[in-house]
CSV table of C-alpha atoms and ligand atoms in Angstrom, one decimal:
chain,number,residue,atom,x,y,z
L,1,MET,CA,150.5,42.4,118.9
L,2,ARG,CA,150.5,44.8,116.2
L,3,ILE,CA,151.5,48.4,116.4
L,4,LEU,CA,150.9,51.4,114.1
L,5,VAL,CA,153.7,54.3,114.0
L,6,VAL,CA,152.7,57.3,112.8
L,7,GLU,CA,155.6,59.5,112.5
L,8,ASP,CA,156.5,61.8,109.6
L,9,ASP,CA,160.4,61.8,110.5
L,10,ARG,CA,161.7,58.7,108.5
L,11,ASP,CA,164.9,58.2,110.4
L,12,LEU,CA,162.8,58.2,113.7
L,13,SER,CA,159.9,56.1,112.0
L,14,ARG,CA,162.6,53.4,110.8
L,15,GLN,CA,164.3,53.4,114.4
L,16,LEU,CA,161.0,52.8,116.2
L,17,GLY,CA,160.1,50.2,113.5
L,18,ALA,CA,163.3,48.5,113.8
L,19,ALA,CA,163.3,48.2,117.6
L,20,LEU,CA,159.6,47.1,117.7
L,21,THR,CA,160.0,44.4,115.0
L,22,GLU,CA,163.1,43.1,117.0
L,23,ALA,CA,160.6,43.0,119.9
L,24,ASN,CA,158.6,40.8,118.0
L,25,TYR,CA,155.7,43.1,117.3
L,26,ALA,CA,154.0,43.4,113.8
L,27,VAL,CA,154.6,47.1,112.8
L,28,ASP,CA,152.6,49.5,110.1
L,29,PHE,CA,153.8,53.0,109.3
L,30,ALA,CA,151.9,56.0,108.5
L,31,TYR,CA,153.8,59.3,107.6
L,32,ASP,CA,151.4,61.8,107.7
L,33,GLY,CA,147.9,62.5,109.5
L,34,GLU,CA,145.6,61.6,107.0
L,35,GLU,CA,147.1,58.0,106.5
L,36,GLY,CA,147.3,57.5,110.0
L,37,HIS,CA,143.9,58.5,110.9
L,38,TYR,CA,142.8,56.0,107.9
L,39,LEU,CA,144.8,53.0,109.1
L,40,GLY,CA,144.0,53.7,112.7
L,41,GLU,CA,140.3,53.6,111.8
L,42,GLY,CA,140.5,50.7,109.5
L,43,GLU,CA,142.9,48.4,110.8
L,44,THR,CA,143.5,46.7,114.2
L,45,TYR,CA,146.0,47.6,116.4
L,46,ASP,CA,147.2,46.9,119.9
L,47,ALA,CA,148.9,50.2,120.6
L,48,ILE,CA,149.7,53.2,118.2
L,49,ILE,CA,152.6,55.7,118.5
L,50,LEU,CA,151.5,58.9,117.4
L,51,ASP,CA,153.6,62.1,116.5
L,52,LEU,CA,151.7,65.3,117.2
L,53,GLY,CA,153.2,67.2,114.8
L,54,LEU,CA,152.2,65.7,111.3
L,55,PRO,CA,151.4,66.9,107.9
L,56,THR,CA,148.1,67.0,106.3
L,57,ILE,CA,146.1,66.6,109.6
L,58,ASP,CA,147.9,67.4,113.3
L,59,GLY,CA,148.1,64.2,115.9
L,60,VAL,CA,145.7,66.0,118.6
L,61,THR,CA,143.1,65.9,115.7
L,62,VAL,CA,143.7,62.7,114.5
L,63,LEU,CA,143.4,61.3,117.9
L,64,LYS,CA,140.2,63.2,118.8
L,65,ARG,CA,138.7,61.6,115.7
L,66,TRP,CA,139.6,58.2,116.5
L,67,ARG,CA,138.2,58.8,119.8
L,68,ASP,CA,134.8,60.3,118.6
L,69,ALA,CA,134.7,57.4,116.6
L,70,GLY,CA,134.7,55.3,119.5
L,71,LEU,CA,138.1,53.6,119.1
L,72,ASN,CA,139.7,52.9,122.3
L,73,MET,CA,143.1,51.4,121.5
L,74,PRO,CA,146.1,52.6,123.7
L,75,VAL,CA,147.6,55.4,122.1
L,76,LEU,CA,151.3,56.9,123.0
L,77,ILE,CA,152.0,60.4,121.7
L,78,LEU,CA,155.4,61.8,120.8
L,79,THR,CA,155.8,65.5,122.2
L,80,ALA,CA,158.3,68.0,121.5
L,81,ARG,CA,160.7,69.0,124.4
L,82,ASP,CA,159.0,71.7,126.5
L,83,GLY,CA,155.8,71.1,124.8
L,84,TRP,CA,153.6,71.1,128.1
L,85,SER,CA,150.6,72.6,126.3
L,86,GLU,CA,150.8,70.0,123.3
L,87,LYS,CA,150.9,67.1,126.1
L,88,VAL,CA,147.7,68.8,127.7
L,89,ALA,CA,145.8,68.7,124.5
L,90,GLY,CA,147.1,65.3,123.7
L,91,PHE,CA,145.8,63.9,126.8
L,92,ASP,CA,142.5,65.8,126.6
L,93,ALA,CA,142.0,64.1,122.9
L,94,GLY,CA,142.4,60.6,124.5
L,95,ALA,CA,146.2,59.9,124.6
L,96,ASP,CA,147.2,57.2,127.3
L,97,ASP,CA,150.8,58.4,127.7
L,98,TYR,CA,153.4,60.3,126.1
L,99,VAL,CA,157.2,60.5,125.7
L,100,THR,CA,159.2,63.8,124.8
L,101,LYS,CA,161.6,64.0,121.9
L,102,PRO,CA,164.4,63.2,122.0
L,103,PHE,CA,163.9,60.1,123.5
L,104,ARG,CA,165.4,56.4,124.0
L,105,VAL,CA,163.8,53.8,122.3
L,106,GLU,CA,163.7,51.7,125.3
L,107,GLU,CA,161.6,53.8,127.2
L,108,VAL,CA,159.0,54.2,124.3
L,109,LEU,CA,159.0,50.3,124.4
L,110,ALA,CA,158.6,50.0,128.1
L,111,ARG,CA,155.7,52.4,127.8
L,112,LEU,CA,154.0,50.5,125.0
L,113,ARG,CA,154.5,47.3,126.9
L,114,ALA,CA,152.8,48.7,130.0
L,115,LEU,CA,149.8,50.1,128.0
L,116,ILE,CA,149.3,46.9,126.4
L,117,ARG,CA,149.1,45.1,129.2
L,118,ARG,CA,147.3,47.3,131.2
L,119,ALA,CA,144.6,47.6,128.0
L,120,ALA,CA,144.4,43.5,128.5
L,121,GLY,CA,143.9,43.8,132.4
L,122,HIS,CA,147.5,42.7,133.5
L,123,ALA,CA,149.6,44.8,135.8
L,124,SER,CA,152.8,42.6,135.8
L,125,ALA,CA,155.3,42.6,133.2
L,126,GLU,CA,155.6,38.8,133.3
L,127,LEU,CA,152.6,36.9,132.4
L,128,ASP,CA,152.1,33.7,134.0
L,129,CYS,CA,149.8,30.7,133.1
L,130,ASN,CA,149.8,27.2,134.1
L,131,GLY,CA,153.6,27.4,134.5
L,132,VAL,CA,154.1,29.1,131.3
L,133,ARG,CA,155.8,32.4,131.6
L,134,LEU,CA,156.5,35.2,129.1
L,135,ASP,CA,158.4,38.0,130.2
L,136,THR,CA,157.2,40.8,127.9
L,137,ARG,CA,160.3,42.9,128.7
L,138,ASN,CA,162.5,40.4,127.0
L,139,GLY,CA,160.6,38.1,125.0
L,140,ARG,CA,161.7,35.1,126.8
L,141,VAL,CA,159.3,32.2,127.5
L,142,SER,CA,159.8,29.5,130.0
L,143,VAL,CA,157.7,26.2,130.8
L,144,ASP,CA,158.2,25.3,134.5
L,145,GLY,CA,161.3,27.3,134.7
L,146,ALA,CA,162.9,25.6,131.5
L,147,PRO,CA,163.4,28.1,128.7
L,148,VAL,CA,161.5,27.3,125.4
L,149,LYS,CA,162.9,28.9,121.9
L,150,LEU,CA,159.9,30.1,119.8
L,151,THR,CA,160.1,31.6,116.4
L,152,ALA,CA,158.7,35.3,116.0
L,153,HIS,CA,155.3,34.0,114.5
L,154,GLU,CA,155.0,31.3,117.3
L,155,PHE,CA,156.0,33.9,120.2
L,156,LYS,CA,153.5,36.6,118.7
L,157,VAL,CA,150.5,33.8,118.7
L,158,LEU,CA,151.6,32.8,122.4
L,159,SER,CA,151.9,36.2,123.6
L,160,TYR,CA,148.5,37.5,122.0
L,161,LEU,CA,146.7,34.6,123.8
L,162,MET,CA,148.3,34.6,127.1
L,163,HIS,CA,147.5,38.7,127.2
L,164,HIS,CA,144.0,37.4,126.4
L,165,ARG,CA,143.8,34.4,128.3
L,166,ASP,CA,140.4,32.9,129.4
L,167,GLU,CA,139.0,34.5,126.2
L,168,VAL,CA,137.9,32.9,123.0
L,169,VAL,CA,140.3,34.2,120.4
L,170,SER,CA,139.4,33.7,116.7
L,171,ARG,CA,141.8,32.7,114.0
L,172,THR,CA,141.0,36.0,112.1
L,173,GLU,CA,141.4,37.9,115.3
L,174,LEU,CA,144.8,36.4,115.9
L,175,THR,CA,145.7,37.1,112.1
L,176,GLU,CA,144.8,40.9,112.7
L,177,HIS,CA,147.2,41.0,115.4
L,178,ILE,CA,150.3,39.1,114.3
L,179,TYR,CA,150.5,40.2,110.9
L,180,GLU,CA,151.6,43.7,109.4
L,181,GLN,CA,148.9,45.1,107.0
L,182,ASP,CA,150.8,44.1,103.6
L,183,PHE,CA,151.6,40.6,104.9
L,184,ASP,CA,149.8,38.0,102.7
L,185,LYS,CA,147.6,36.8,105.4
L,186,ASP,CA,146.4,33.2,105.5
L,187,SER,CA,144.3,32.2,109.1
L,188,ASN,CA,145.2,28.7,108.0
L,189,THR,CA,148.7,29.4,109.3
L,190,ILE,CA,147.4,30.2,112.8
L,191,GLU,CA,146.4,26.4,113.1
L,192,VAL,CA,150.1,25.4,112.2
L,193,PHE,CA,151.5,27.9,114.8
L,194,VAL,CA,149.1,26.8,117.6
L,195,GLY,CA,150.0,23.2,116.7
L,196,ARG,CA,153.6,23.7,117.1
L,197,LEU,CA,153.0,25.7,120.4
L,198,ARG,CA,151.1,22.7,121.7
L,199,LYS,CA,154.2,20.6,120.7
L,200,LYS,CA,157.0,22.9,122.0
L,201,ILE,CA,155.1,23.8,125.3
L,202,ARG,CA,152.4,21.6,126.1
L,203,SER,CA,149.7,19.8,124.2
L,204,ASP,CA,146.9,20.8,126.5
L,205,LEU,CA,147.9,24.6,126.6
L,206,ILE,CA,145.8,25.9,124.1
L,207,GLU,CA,142.3,24.7,124.0
L,208,THR,CA,140.5,24.9,120.6
L,209,VAL,CA,136.6,26.0,120.8
L,210,ARG,CA,135.0,24.2,118.1
L,211,GLY,CA,134.1,26.9,115.3
L,212,LEU,CA,135.0,29.9,117.4
L,213,GLY,CA,139.1,29.9,117.7
L,214,TYR,CA,141.3,29.3,120.7
L,215,ARG,CA,141.7,29.8,124.1
L,216,LEU,CA,144.2,29.6,126.9
L,217,VAL,CA,142.8,28.4,130.1
L,218,ASP,CA,144.5,29.7,133.4
L,219,THR,CA,143.4,26.3,135.3
L,220,SER,CA,145.4,27.2,138.5
L,221,LYS,CA,142.8,30.1,139.1
L,222,SER,CA,139.7,28.0,138.5
L,223,GLY,CA,140.7,25.2,140.7
L,224,PRO,CA,141.2,21.4,139.8
L,225,GLY,CA,138.9,19.2,137.8
L,226,ARG,CA,138.5,21.7,135.2
S,1,LIG,CA1,156.6,65.4,113.2
């Protein structure tokens, strides 16, 4: 999962970045409205954290422009304390949730997790597929109850596929969602991560759809014989 943080307060941005990286998100940063608008429009994000008080272009305008352009990624706005009119303007511009400053990073992370799983059509914080469990709250993965240790990249690939299970996900799409903007992206490495996941979890967990990509099929829902 890849997140964009648009926040001009460098300390706050660093703090959010550290917590997000620790929670296995790929994170990009923008420090003013113009840069934020540009990245949000040109790159692919699973969610965006957007401060409203920004230099060059204010957050509400940035958000309006994204929505006018048809972009529907979840956006969590950061608002000033007592800024009720700011919140209203933010929601009217297309925000999905907000956190008031000063905040606990844990709350931002929890709201973000909820936005991401809702956007992918899941209500529960624990994703479950054929005995594989991924707890989005703490990043723990288990298979039939036994814990499995994954590297950050393996986790990112599995998490994306589990959020989008039963969908065919191309290697390009996976690449876009697990790496930061500046990362030297190589979609061949995806194959390596998928290979390791099959080895660590189960060989038939991730299906290869020839020429298209990968699919994690929830066989428990489609019944036996599939
Ligand atoms: Ca600000």
